[in-house]
Amino acid sequence: MTVSQSEFNVFRQFLEDKSGIVLGDNKQYLVTSRLRRLQDEHGIKSLTELMARIQAQPRGALQEQVVDAMTTNETLWFRDTYPFTVMLNKVLPELLEKQPHQRLRIWSAACSSGQEPYSLAMTLDEYERANLGKKVSAQIVATDLSPSMLQACKIAEYDSLSIARGLSAERLQLYFDKTASGHWAVKPAIKNRVEFRALNLLDSYAGLGKFDVVFCRNVLIYFSAEAKKDILTRIHATLKPGGYLFLGASEALNGLPELYSMVQCSPGIIYQAK
């Protein structure tokens, strides 16, 4: 399928309106590769035909499938390492000392296939093991806009290729069970620490409640500067005073000094809500 510039412009405006994700110039190849299987399944010959079908059923399954195909990204276990080390050695001890009798709440935003929230659940377990079994009362809320990703997250079974991406042999043995199909299933004690919910980051966060920690990593790079600022402002409203925001290693919080303070963690930087 070849994509003309005019078709591409219409499609990328549609994608930004629905998901906030901004496709850069000359990304026609990304559209064709991501949508090829979907177009074959539906017998759709061109991007113009695809958009016509979506406009005919604006709330139909096809629109959802298209956004799903364009926004799903692979991720890693314990991605970049340092955020989870900082959680283990700084953030958890500090928050537990400050509010020893309150349940911690952690939000994993745009959780994709679940590696981030399950890595956070393992980090909680590792903190407990390192502190003589001291129990951490915590809820991890993980959100994504993709129904298929959320369904996969809830099943919590991963193939060998996914497992190999960032997971040590020790953690594999400790936190996973081998299934009859040869996949690896997250153990119930870790799985049960995470609650998955559908959420588009462009929509309201009012139903989520307040959090001590928010992980919003490696997703804001896909948004316009205006949308990014709006999301970070609204994330601040979900954070308790003194709560922490973790961004991706290649992401920076430009502006908003009235909302966040930068905290150097060596390695890595996190942001504390004012």
XYZ file of C-alpha atoms in Angstrom:
274
model
C 0.000 0.000 0.000
C 1.385 3.388 -0.985
C 0.324 6.406 1.043
C 0.057 9.850 -0.520
C 0.973 12.970 1.440
C -2.676 14.068 1.608
C -3.789 10.646 2.911
C -1.000 10.712 5.477
C -1.982 14.196 6.664
C -5.615 13.158 7.172
C -4.583 9.999 9.019
C -2.084 11.616 11.345
C -4.611 14.292 12.325
C -7.098 11.507 13.121
C -4.482 9.691 15.240
C -3.546 12.839 17.168
C -7.210 13.639 17.839
C -7.919 10.135 19.164
C -4.723 9.297 21.045
C -2.617 12.455 21.331
C 0.224 10.785 19.449
C 1.874 12.961 16.812
C 3.378 11.250 13.776
C 6.388 13.083 12.401
C 6.912 13.911 8.747
C 7.862 11.078 6.402
C 6.448 8.374 8.679
C 4.270 6.848 5.959
C 6.304 3.630 6.231
C 5.264 3.318 9.893
C 1.600 3.615 8.973
C 1.830 0.994 6.249
C 3.776 -1.499 8.376
C 1.551 -1.108 11.444
C -1.736 -1.295 9.533
C -0.897 -3.912 6.898
C -2.319 -6.904 8.785
C -5.452 -4.999 9.796
C -6.122 -3.871 6.228
C -5.655 -7.418 4.940
C -8.121 -8.758 7.522
C -10.773 -6.219 6.507
C -10.060 -6.259 2.781
C -9.161 -2.559 2.756
C -7.059 -1.409 -0.202
C -6.055 2.130 0.744
C -5.744 4.549 3.635
C -8.544 6.625 2.123
C -10.854 3.599 2.213
C -9.817 2.903 5.806
C -10.632 6.464 6.909
C -13.981 6.329 5.067
C -14.937 3.170 6.959
C -13.935 4.713 10.277
C -15.957 7.855 9.542
C -18.966 5.708 8.681
C -18.705 4.034 12.119
C -16.856 6.532 14.328
C -17.380 4.467 17.470
C -16.887 1.092 15.839
C -14.346 -1.636 16.494
C -12.259 -0.709 13.448
C -11.322 2.691 14.854
C -10.295 1.042 18.120
C -8.193 -1.527 16.240
C -6.435 1.164 14.193
C -5.521 3.242 17.259
C -4.443 0.035 18.992
C -2.131 -0.927 16.116
C -0.558 2.532 15.965
C -0.018 3.030 19.706
C 1.165 -0.366 20.945
C 4.885 -0.366 21.734
C 7.209 -3.067 22.982
C 8.646 -2.545 26.421
C 11.149 -4.108 28.796
C 11.263 -5.499 32.298
C 12.911 -3.049 34.727
C 13.476 -0.658 31.834
C 16.598 1.522 32.336
C 17.135 -0.133 35.755
C 17.640 3.079 37.731
C 13.939 3.965 38.282
C 13.403 0.690 40.116
C 16.640 1.071 42.080
C 15.534 4.573 43.107
C 12.128 3.190 44.100
C 13.784 0.481 46.190
C 16.467 2.560 47.900
C 14.982 6.057 48.140
C 11.305 6.482 47.380
C 9.816 3.493 49.199
C 11.798 4.000 52.449
C 10.992 7.708 52.435
C 7.256 7.301 51.800
C 6.875 4.429 54.265
C 8.593 6.450 56.983
C 6.413 9.484 56.249
C 3.116 7.558 56.218
C 3.721 4.183 57.898
C 0.055 3.304 58.303
C -1.270 4.439 54.939
C -1.510 2.415 51.756
C 0.832 3.630 49.031
C -0.694 4.207 45.607
C 1.402 3.949 42.437
C 0.213 4.726 38.909
C 1.841 3.143 35.859
C 0.543 5.265 32.972
C 0.555 3.874 29.410
C 1.574 0.458 30.751
C 1.630 -1.279 27.343
C 2.010 -5.057 27.810
C 2.442 -4.895 31.587
C 6.191 -5.166 32.141
C 6.404 -1.847 34.004
C 3.654 -2.394 36.598
C 4.736 -5.985 37.190
C 8.353 -4.786 37.592
C 7.052 -2.340 40.205
C 5.215 -5.163 41.977
C 8.449 -7.193 42.030
C 10.262 -4.128 43.425
C 7.772 -3.998 46.303
C 8.427 -7.670 46.991
C 12.194 -7.119 46.867
C 11.839 -4.284 49.383
C 9.934 -6.603 51.702
C 12.581 -9.326 51.355
C 15.389 -6.828 52.018
C 13.601 -5.589 55.148
C 13.013 -8.912 56.879
C 9.595 -9.479 55.395
C 8.210 -6.070 56.347
C 4.914 -5.850 54.459
C 4.265 -2.914 52.142
C 0.602 -1.977 51.796
C 0.432 -0.672 48.237
C -1.853 -0.540 45.229
C -0.453 -0.330 41.703
C -2.925 1.051 39.166
C -1.835 0.459 35.564
C -3.590 2.149 32.650
C -3.459 1.981 28.875
C -5.759 2.998 26.034
C -5.389 -0.356 24.225
C -8.051 -2.980 25.077
C -5.924 -5.761 23.601
C -2.898 -4.745 25.666
C -4.955 -4.586 28.859
C -6.347 -8.036 28.187
C -2.823 -9.389 27.695
C -1.709 -7.651 30.906
C -4.460 -9.319 32.900
C -3.545 -12.756 31.521
C 0.065 -12.015 32.508
C 1.720 -14.705 30.402
C 4.820 -13.914 28.348
C 6.748 -15.813 25.693
C 10.483 -16.482 25.903
C 11.325 -13.506 23.677
C 9.457 -11.086 25.959
C 10.970 -12.662 29.063
C 14.494 -12.205 27.685
C 14.051 -8.437 27.471
C 15.431 -7.178 30.780
C 14.523 -9.979 33.179
C 17.277 -11.691 35.166
C 17.339 -15.467 35.660
C 16.899 -14.929 39.408
C 13.749 -12.861 38.984
C 12.380 -15.295 36.416
C 12.685 -18.180 38.876
C 11.315 -16.163 41.777
C 8.342 -14.468 40.151
C 7.178 -16.669 37.245
C 5.768 -20.141 36.653
C 6.342 -22.092 33.425
C 3.070 -22.910 31.668
C 2.152 -26.011 29.693
C 2.360 -23.959 26.485
C 5.949 -22.965 27.227
C 5.129 -19.421 28.275
C 5.943 -17.816 31.597
C 3.088 -16.709 33.888
C 3.487 -14.000 36.532
C 2.939 -15.591 39.945
C -0.361 -14.684 41.659
C 1.340 -12.846 44.551
C 2.831 -10.359 42.054
C -0.112 -10.347 39.655
C -2.585 -9.519 42.419
C -0.735 -6.329 43.362
C -1.695 -4.679 40.056
C -5.087 -3.364 38.969
C -5.513 -2.602 35.250
C -7.844 0.083 33.916
C -8.578 1.528 30.480
C -7.516 5.165 30.180
C -6.565 7.511 27.360
C -4.072 10.081 28.669
C -6.072 12.776 26.849
C -9.109 11.983 29.012
C -9.916 12.918 32.626
C -7.927 11.383 35.486
C -10.578 12.279 38.057
C -11.622 8.669 38.641
C -8.109 7.517 39.491
C -7.746 9.187 42.888
C -4.489 10.416 44.426
C -1.059 8.813 44.090
C 2.252 8.797 45.918
C 4.187 7.843 42.769
C 3.453 8.135 39.047
C 5.451 6.364 36.347
C 4.769 8.026 32.982
C 7.777 6.810 31.042
C 8.626 6.733 27.343
C 5.213 7.915 26.160
C 5.296 11.724 26.321
C 7.860 11.795 23.502
C 4.986 10.928 21.135
C 2.815 13.920 22.133
C 2.818 17.527 21.004
C 4.405 20.062 23.375
C 0.942 21.416 24.233
C -0.497 17.964 25.000
C 2.597 17.028 27.015
C 2.268 20.138 29.191
C -1.435 19.443 29.724
C -0.781 15.820 30.713
C 2.003 16.747 33.141
C -0.182 19.445 34.716
C -3.024 16.985 35.212
C -0.666 14.290 36.525
C 0.465 16.812 39.133
C -3.157 17.103 40.262
C -3.190 13.332 40.922
C 0.000 13.423 42.995
C -0.055 13.952 46.734
C 2.179 16.837 47.893
C 5.724 15.492 47.922
C 4.793 12.625 45.594
C 7.164 11.553 42.844
C 6.960 11.505 39.044
C 9.215 9.225 36.985
C 9.728 10.101 33.309
C 11.620 8.173 30.627
C 15.407 8.343 30.405
C 15.201 10.437 27.217
C 12.397 12.678 28.510
C 12.782 15.927 30.413
C 10.371 18.144 32.280
C 10.774 21.417 30.423
C 8.927 24.149 32.253
C 6.325 23.749 35.026
C 8.764 24.817 37.800
C 5.775 25.880 39.871
C 4.547 22.270 39.952
C 7.647 20.067 40.196
C 11.127 20.112 41.722
C 13.938 18.141 40.077
C 15.572 15.515 42.284
C 19.014 14.201 41.259
C 19.280 10.523 42.156
C 22.682 9.579 40.701
C 21.993 7.917 38.369
C 18.779 9.348 37.023
C 16.451 12.241 37.708
C 12.967 12.169 39.182
C 10.514 14.962 39.923
C 8.777 15.807 43.182
C 5.365 17.437 43.274
C 5.253 20.809 45.006
